Amino acid sequence: MRLLTAAVTTMALTLGATSAMAAPIEIKFSHVVAENTPKGQMANKFAELVEERLAGKVEVNVFPSSQLFGDNKVLEAMLLGDVQMAAPSLSKFQKYTPTLQLFDLPFLFKDMAAVERFQGSADGQKMLTSLESKGLVGLGYLHNGMKQLSASDVLRVPADANGKKFRIMTSDVLQAQFEAVDAVPLKKPFSEVFTLLQTKAIDGQENTWSNIYSKKFFEVQPFITESNHGVLDYMIVTSAEFWGGLDADLRSEVKAALDEAIAYGNNIAAEKANSDKQAIIDSKRSEVVEISAEERALWVAAMKPVWAKFSDDIGADLIKAAEASNQ
Ligand code: LMR
């Protein structure tokens, strides 16, 4: 009997030790940009905060620069459980929901403060749940900034874009936006943009100061028109299966760390919109083209009709609500 008790005790101790040593839950966070960007910094901060607060329980491993998945694959991979978090730009969810196309409408938001107001509103927050039926959970928005137009020639008025090839993200709204100025849009992954520009397979692209700087597009694009014609922001997403499978307390600790990291990333986004633009100017590799109010009005007149094409898919009321955030 004594022997049996000893054996049971040993077994219990071994089992106890095994469960105490259970591997932490891994969150693979995949993104496509460089580390010195708002998203790169946010993801690293999130990993750091989780390490500080939940060491041994949860571990965040960040994979930048499309090392693990490009944006066109990452959501499928998430549904298969191969990656737990990502933050694709809002332009990349078209396959999953039509509402997020709102953010691609050209000249909808006048600045990032308007974007912030809209995302924080009840309508903006509701959009975080727009992926639920597809098994995905929106955990929050993250800013990058307003988009600019870079090209091999000066773009001052819409006619300057006629016939030129522009790389776009996988979004039909962005396609319509470039078709509206008689340009040729090509949907290509972010990881291919530098080479496409360098080899002159395309003439231009649209992106934020941060992306143009960190991926060195400015070194192969002699002109960047400061158009501020659209926004490039992100949604941090996870799968409902992974998120729902976390213990409630752990989930709220992970969410708190993420919210803090998002606030940190948003501050970096605001700062980089100025500092990366200045770094490009200082490099003298690319000329920043400022357009007059009259020239800008021509771009607005050419591109804004795109709204009507997508109004039914997105919802006219939602577009109105987003417009109202400019006041
Ligand atoms: C792009 O493809 O241009 C962007 O979505 C990249 C990013 O994640 O900022």
Short mmCIF file of C-alpha atoms and ligand atoms in Angstrom, two decimals:
data_model
loop_
_atom_site.label_atom_id
_atom_site.label_comp_id
_atom_site.label_asym_id
_atom_site.label_seq_id
_atom_site.Cartn_x
_atom_site.Cartn_y
_atom_site.Cartn_z
CA MET A 1 0.00 0.00 0.00
CA ARG A 2 2.80 2.31 1.00
CA LEU A 3 4.50 1.51 -2.33
CA LEU A 4 1.33 2.30 -4.23
CA THR A 5 0.92 5.64 -2.41
CA ALA A 6 4.52 6.50 -3.22
CA ALA A 7 3.98 5.64 -6.87
CA VAL A 8 0.80 7.74 -7.05
CA THR A 9 2.58 10.68 -5.38
CA THR A 10 5.47 10.45 -7.83
CA MET A 11 3.03 10.37 -10.73
CA ALA A 12 1.14 13.39 -9.41
CA LEU A 13 4.37 15.32 -8.91
CA THR A 14 5.52 14.48 -12.43
CA LEU A 15 2.18 15.52 -13.90
CA GLY A 16 2.21 18.72 -11.83
CA ALA A 17 5.69 19.56 -13.03
CA THR A 18 4.68 18.88 -16.64
CA SER A 19 1.67 21.16 -16.48
CA ALA A 20 3.68 23.87 -14.68
CA MET A 21 6.12 23.65 -17.58
CA ALA A 22 3.38 23.77 -20.23
CA ALA A 23 4.50 25.79 -23.22
CA PRO A 24 3.10 29.33 -23.38
CA ILE A 25 0.33 30.06 -25.87
CA GLU A 26 2.00 31.39 -28.97
CA ILE A 27 0.64 34.39 -30.87
CA LYS A 28 2.30 34.60 -34.26
CA PHE A 29 1.85 38.20 -35.44
CA SER A 30 2.44 38.52 -39.17
CA HIS A 31 2.75 41.79 -41.08
CA VAL A 32 4.20 43.07 -44.33
CA VAL A 33 5.95 46.31 -43.45
CA ALA A 34 9.39 47.08 -42.07
CA GLU A 35 10.02 47.25 -38.33
CA ASN A 36 10.65 51.02 -38.35
CA THR A 37 7.02 51.78 -39.20
CA PRO A 38 3.93 52.46 -37.06
CA LYS A 39 2.73 48.86 -37.53
CA GLY A 40 6.18 47.35 -37.02
CA GLN A 41 6.68 49.36 -33.83
CA MET A 42 3.21 48.59 -32.55
CA ALA A 43 3.67 44.84 -33.05
CA ASN A 44 7.06 44.87 -31.30
CA LYS A 45 5.64 46.90 -28.40
CA PHE A 46 2.77 44.43 -28.07
CA ALA A 47 5.27 41.54 -27.89
CA GLU A 48 7.27 43.44 -25.26
CA LEU A 49 4.24 44.20 -23.07
CA VAL A 50 3.02 40.61 -23.23
CA GLU A 51 6.49 39.39 -22.31
CA GLU A 52 6.57 41.79 -19.33
CA ARG A 53 3.12 40.86 -18.05
CA LEU A 54 2.38 37.33 -19.20
CA ALA A 55 5.75 35.63 -19.46
CA GLY A 56 5.35 31.87 -19.43
CA LYS A 57 1.65 32.13 -20.27
CA VAL A 58 1.57 33.91 -23.63
CA GLU A 59 4.34 34.64 -26.08
CA VAL A 60 4.09 36.96 -29.09
CA ASN A 61 6.39 36.29 -32.04
CA VAL A 62 6.40 39.01 -34.67
CA PHE A 63 7.16 38.27 -38.33
CA PRO A 64 7.69 41.55 -40.26
CA SER A 65 8.24 42.30 -43.97
CA SER A 66 6.01 39.50 -45.35
CA GLN A 67 8.43 36.91 -43.87
CA LEU A 68 5.59 34.61 -42.86
CA PHE A 69 2.63 35.62 -45.06
CA GLY A 70 1.73 38.38 -47.50
CA ASP A 71 -1.57 40.18 -46.93
CA ASN A 72 -3.31 38.20 -49.63
CA LYS A 73 -2.75 34.93 -47.75
CA VAL A 74 -2.66 35.90 -44.12
CA LEU A 75 -6.39 35.79 -43.39
CA GLU A 76 -6.76 32.34 -44.90
CA ALA A 77 -3.77 31.22 -42.83
CA MET A 78 -5.41 32.71 -39.74
CA LEU A 79 -8.57 30.72 -40.29
CA LEU A 80 -6.41 27.59 -40.54
CA GLY A 81 -4.67 28.46 -37.26
CA ASP A 82 -1.25 29.03 -38.84
CA VAL A 83 -1.05 32.61 -37.59
CA GLN A 84 -2.97 34.24 -34.74
CA MET A 85 -2.78 37.99 -35.39
CA ALA A 86 -2.24 40.33 -38.30
CA ALA A 87 -2.99 43.93 -39.17
CA PRO A 88 -3.72 44.17 -42.90
CA SER A 89 -4.59 47.55 -44.30
CA LEU A 90 -8.32 48.22 -44.46
CA SER A 91 -8.07 47.96 -48.26
CA LYS A 92 -7.34 44.25 -48.05
CA PHE A 93 -10.59 42.92 -46.57
CA GLN A 94 -12.76 43.18 -49.66
CA LYS A 95 -13.05 39.41 -50.00
CA TYR A 96 -14.45 39.21 -46.46
CA THR A 97 -16.73 42.26 -46.18
CA PRO A 98 -17.82 45.13 -48.43
CA THR A 99 -18.19 47.75 -45.67
CA LEU A 100 -14.51 48.36 -45.05
CA GLN A 101 -14.21 49.61 -48.63
CA LEU A 102 -15.45 52.85 -47.14
CA PHE A 103 -11.92 53.72 -46.07
CA ASP A 104 -10.68 53.54 -49.68
CA LEU A 105 -13.06 56.18 -51.04
CA PRO A 106 -10.86 58.96 -52.41
CA PHE A 107 -11.00 62.32 -50.63
CA LEU A 108 -13.45 61.05 -47.98
CA PHE A 109 -11.46 62.07 -44.88
CA LYS A 110 -9.77 65.44 -44.80
CA ASP A 111 -7.11 64.38 -42.29
CA MET A 112 -6.17 61.76 -39.71
CA ALA A 113 -8.11 63.55 -36.96
CA ALA A 114 -11.30 62.94 -38.98
CA VAL A 115 -10.33 59.27 -39.45
CA GLU A 116 -9.77 58.96 -35.70
CA ARG A 117 -13.15 60.56 -34.91
CA PHE A 118 -14.95 58.24 -37.30
CA GLN A 119 -13.20 55.07 -36.10
CA GLY A 120 -14.02 55.97 -32.50
CA SER A 121 -17.72 56.59 -33.28
CA ALA A 122 -20.43 53.94 -32.86
CA ASP A 123 -20.43 53.36 -36.65
CA GLY A 124 -16.66 52.98 -36.76
CA GLN A 125 -16.62 50.59 -33.81
CA LYS A 126 -19.40 48.51 -35.33
CA MET A 127 -17.25 47.95 -38.40
CA LEU A 128 -14.82 46.01 -36.20
CA THR A 129 -17.47 43.29 -36.04
CA SER A 130 -18.01 43.19 -39.81
CA LEU A 131 -15.81 40.08 -40.20
CA GLU A 132 -17.60 38.00 -37.56
CA SER A 133 -19.57 35.85 -39.98
CA LYS A 134 -16.24 34.90 -41.58
CA GLY A 135 -14.74 33.72 -38.30
CA LEU A 136 -12.55 36.80 -37.75
CA VAL A 137 -12.55 39.31 -34.90
CA GLY A 138 -11.50 42.96 -35.31
CA LEU A 139 -9.56 43.97 -32.19
CA GLY A 140 -8.93 47.61 -33.08
CA TYR A 141 -7.76 50.11 -35.67
CA LEU A 142 -4.22 51.32 -36.11
CA HIS A 143 -3.14 54.39 -38.08
CA ASN A 144 -0.53 54.70 -40.74
CA GLY A 145 -1.54 57.92 -42.47
CA MET A 146 -2.68 59.77 -45.55
CA LYS A 147 -1.59 58.43 -48.95
CA GLN A 148 0.55 60.29 -51.47
CA LEU A 149 1.12 59.58 -55.17
CA SER A 150 4.63 58.69 -56.26
CA ALA A 151 5.60 58.43 -59.93
CA SER A 152 8.33 58.50 -62.51
CA ASP A 153 7.00 61.86 -63.80
CA VAL A 154 5.50 64.89 -62.11
CA LEU A 155 1.81 64.45 -61.34
CA ARG A 156 0.10 67.81 -60.88
CA VAL A 157 -3.27 67.31 -62.50
CA PRO A 158 -5.28 64.15 -63.26
CA ALA A 159 -4.31 64.25 -66.95
CA ASP A 160 -0.69 63.65 -65.88
CA ALA A 161 -1.71 60.16 -64.72
CA ASN A 162 -3.34 59.18 -68.04
CA GLY A 163 -2.05 55.85 -69.34
CA LYS A 164 0.38 55.38 -66.43
CA LYS A 165 0.58 52.08 -64.56
CA PHE A 166 0.06 52.28 -60.81
CA ARG A 167 0.41 49.49 -58.30
CA ILE A 168 -2.62 49.26 -56.01
CA MET A 169 -3.64 47.10 -53.07
CA THR A 170 -6.30 44.46 -53.77
CA SER A 171 -9.26 46.82 -53.73
CA ASP A 172 -11.87 47.47 -56.40
CA VAL A 173 -12.37 51.00 -55.04
CA LEU A 174 -8.70 51.78 -55.60
CA GLN A 175 -8.97 50.27 -59.05
CA ALA A 176 -11.91 52.56 -59.86
CA GLN A 177 -10.05 55.53 -58.37
CA PHE A 178 -7.16 55.14 -60.85
CA GLU A 179 -9.45 54.29 -63.75
CA ALA A 180 -11.24 57.56 -63.03
CA VAL A 181 -8.08 59.41 -64.12
CA ASP A 182 -7.54 57.07 -67.10
CA ALA A 183 -4.58 55.39 -65.46
CA VAL A 184 -3.90 51.63 -65.41
CA PRO A 185 -4.14 50.12 -61.89
CA LEU A 186 -2.43 46.80 -61.13
CA LYS A 187 -3.20 44.82 -57.97
CA LYS A 188 0.16 43.64 -56.61
CA PRO A 189 1.47 42.53 -53.20
CA PHE A 190 3.38 45.07 -51.14
CA SER A 191 6.50 42.90 -51.19
CA GLU A 192 6.79 43.33 -54.98
CA VAL A 193 6.38 47.10 -55.20
CA PHE A 194 10.03 48.15 -54.92
CA THR A 195 11.16 45.80 -57.71
CA LEU A 196 8.24 46.77 -59.95
CA LEU A 197 9.21 50.42 -59.55
CA GLN A 198 12.92 49.82 -59.88
CA THR A 199 12.55 47.82 -63.08
CA LYS A 200 10.02 50.37 -64.40
CA ALA A 201 7.43 47.64 -64.88
CA ILE A 202 5.08 50.22 -63.34
CA ASP A 203 5.18 54.02 -63.30
CA GLY A 204 3.93 54.77 -59.84
CA GLN A 205 2.07 53.82 -56.70
CA GLU A 206 0.16 55.34 -53.81
CA ASN A 207 1.28 55.04 -50.21
CA THR A 208 2.00 56.82 -46.94
CA TRP A 209 5.18 58.73 -46.17
CA SER A 210 6.15 55.95 -43.78
CA ASN A 211 5.84 53.17 -46.37
CA ILE A 212 7.47 55.22 -49.13
CA TYR A 213 10.40 55.91 -46.82
CA SER A 214 10.83 52.57 -45.03
CA LYS A 215 10.59 50.49 -48.21
CA LYS A 216 12.83 52.94 -50.11
CA PHE A 217 10.28 53.65 -52.85
CA PHE A 218 11.57 57.25 -52.86
CA GLU A 219 14.92 55.99 -54.15
CA VAL A 220 13.28 54.72 -57.34
CA GLN A 221 10.53 57.31 -57.75
CA PRO A 222 11.77 60.78 -58.66
CA PHE A 223 8.49 62.57 -57.80
CA ILE A 224 6.02 62.34 -54.95
CA THR A 225 2.86 64.42 -55.20
CA GLU A 226 1.57 65.45 -51.79
CA SER A 227 -2.03 64.60 -52.59
CA ASN A 228 -3.37 63.33 -49.25
CA HIS A 229 -6.09 61.78 -51.39
CA GLY A 230 -6.89 58.79 -49.19
CA VAL A 231 -6.12 56.99 -45.96
CA LEU A 232 -4.08 53.88 -45.22
CA ASP A 233 -5.05 52.43 -41.87
CA TYR A 234 -5.17 48.93 -40.44
CA MET A 235 -7.42 46.57 -38.57
CA ILE A 236 -5.80 44.24 -36.08
CA VAL A 237 -7.51 40.90 -36.50
CA THR A 238 -7.51 37.48 -34.94
CA SER A 239 -9.62 34.38 -35.48
CA ALA A 240 -12.79 33.87 -33.45
CA GLU A 241 -11.60 30.34 -32.71
CA PHE A 242 -8.29 31.45 -31.20
CA TRP A 243 -9.73 34.46 -29.37
CA GLY A 244 -12.70 32.55 -27.98
CA GLY A 245 -10.41 29.73 -26.87
CA LEU A 246 -8.41 31.98 -24.53
CA ASP A 247 -9.30 31.99 -20.87
CA ALA A 248 -11.35 35.18 -20.20
CA ASP A 249 -8.82 36.76 -17.81
CA LEU A 250 -5.93 36.06 -20.12
CA ARG A 251 -7.90 37.43 -23.06
CA SER A 252 -8.53 40.71 -21.29
CA GLU A 253 -4.85 41.02 -20.34
CA VAL A 254 -3.79 40.39 -23.93
CA LYS A 255 -6.36 42.94 -25.13
CA ALA A 256 -5.12 45.54 -22.64
CA ALA A 257 -1.54 45.07 -23.87
CA LEU A 258 -2.73 45.37 -27.46
CA ASP A 259 -4.68 48.58 -26.75
CA GLU A 260 -1.58 50.10 -25.18
CA ALA A 261 0.54 49.04 -28.14
CA ILE A 262 -2.00 50.57 -30.55
CA ALA A 263 -1.87 53.91 -28.72
CA TYR A 264 1.92 53.75 -28.93
CA GLY A 265 1.78 52.90 -32.67
CA ASN A 266 -0.65 55.75 -33.35
CA ASN A 267 1.75 58.27 -31.80
CA ILE A 268 4.51 56.91 -34.00
CA ALA A 269 2.25 57.18 -37.06
CA ALA A 270 1.58 60.87 -36.35
CA GLU A 271 5.29 61.55 -35.86
CA LYS A 272 6.42 59.57 -38.93
CA ALA A 273 4.03 61.36 -41.26
CA ASN A 274 6.29 64.38 -40.72
CA SER A 275 9.70 62.87 -40.02
CA ASP A 276 9.68 60.34 -42.90
CA LYS A 277 8.50 63.02 -45.32
CA GLN A 278 11.35 65.24 -44.14
CA ALA A 279 13.86 62.40 -44.44
CA ILE A 280 12.76 61.90 -48.06
CA ILE A 281 13.17 65.63 -48.78
CA ASP A 282 16.59 65.63 -47.10
CA SER A 283 17.72 62.62 -49.16
CA LYS A 284 17.29 64.68 -52.36
CA ARG A 285 16.48 61.40 -54.15
CA SER A 286 12.89 62.40 -54.81
CA GLU A 287 11.14 65.75 -55.24
CA VAL A 288 8.04 66.38 -53.17
CA VAL A 289 5.53 68.08 -55.45
CA GLU A 290 3.09 70.42 -53.75
CA ILE A 291 -0.10 71.05 -55.68
CA SER A 292 -2.26 74.18 -55.55
CA ALA A 293 -5.83 74.18 -54.24
CA GLU A 294 -7.05 74.48 -57.86
CA GLU A 295 -4.99 71.47 -58.97
CA ARG A 296 -6.23 69.45 -56.01
CA ALA A 297 -9.81 70.35 -56.89
CA LEU A 298 -9.27 68.71 -60.30
CA TRP A 299 -8.24 65.42 -58.64
CA VAL A 300 -11.27 65.61 -56.35
CA ALA A 301 -13.61 66.25 -59.31
CA ALA A 302 -12.14 63.32 -61.25
CA MET A 303 -12.02 60.78 -58.42
CA LYS A 304 -15.02 61.55 -56.22
CA PRO A 305 -17.58 60.07 -58.66
CA VAL A 306 -16.15 56.68 -57.58
CA TRP A 307 -18.18 57.01 -54.37
CA ALA A 308 -21.49 56.54 -56.20
CA LYS A 309 -20.33 53.23 -57.70
CA PHE A 310 -19.73 51.69 -54.28
CA SER A 311 -22.41 53.42 -52.29
CA ASP A 312 -24.84 50.45 -52.30
CA ASP A 313 -22.16 47.97 -51.24
CA ILE A 314 -20.79 50.17 -48.48
CA GLY A 315 -24.02 51.84 -47.40
CA ALA A 316 -24.93 55.45 -48.18
CA ASP A 317 -25.59 56.24 -44.49
CA LEU A 318 -22.15 55.03 -43.50
CA ILE A 319 -20.55 57.24 -46.13
CA LYS A 320 -22.54 60.21 -44.80
CA ALA A 321 -21.46 59.44 -41.24
CA ALA A 322 -17.82 59.25 -42.31
CA GLU A 323 -18.11 62.56 -44.17
CA ALA A 324 -19.62 64.16 -41.09
CA SER A 325 -16.46 63.30 -39.13
CA ASN A 326 -14.66 66.00 -41.14
CA GLN A 327 -16.49 68.70 -39.16
C1 LMR B 1 0.38 48.23 -49.02
O1 LMR B 1 0.19 47.10 -49.47
O2 LMR B 1 0.77 49.19 -49.70
C2 LMR B 1 0.14 48.45 -47.54
O3 LMR B 1 -1.01 47.77 -47.17
C3 LMR B 1 1.30 47.96 -46.74
C4 LMR B 1 1.02 48.15 -45.27
O4 LMR B 1 0.70 47.19 -44.60
O5 LMR B 1 1.15 49.30 -44.83
#
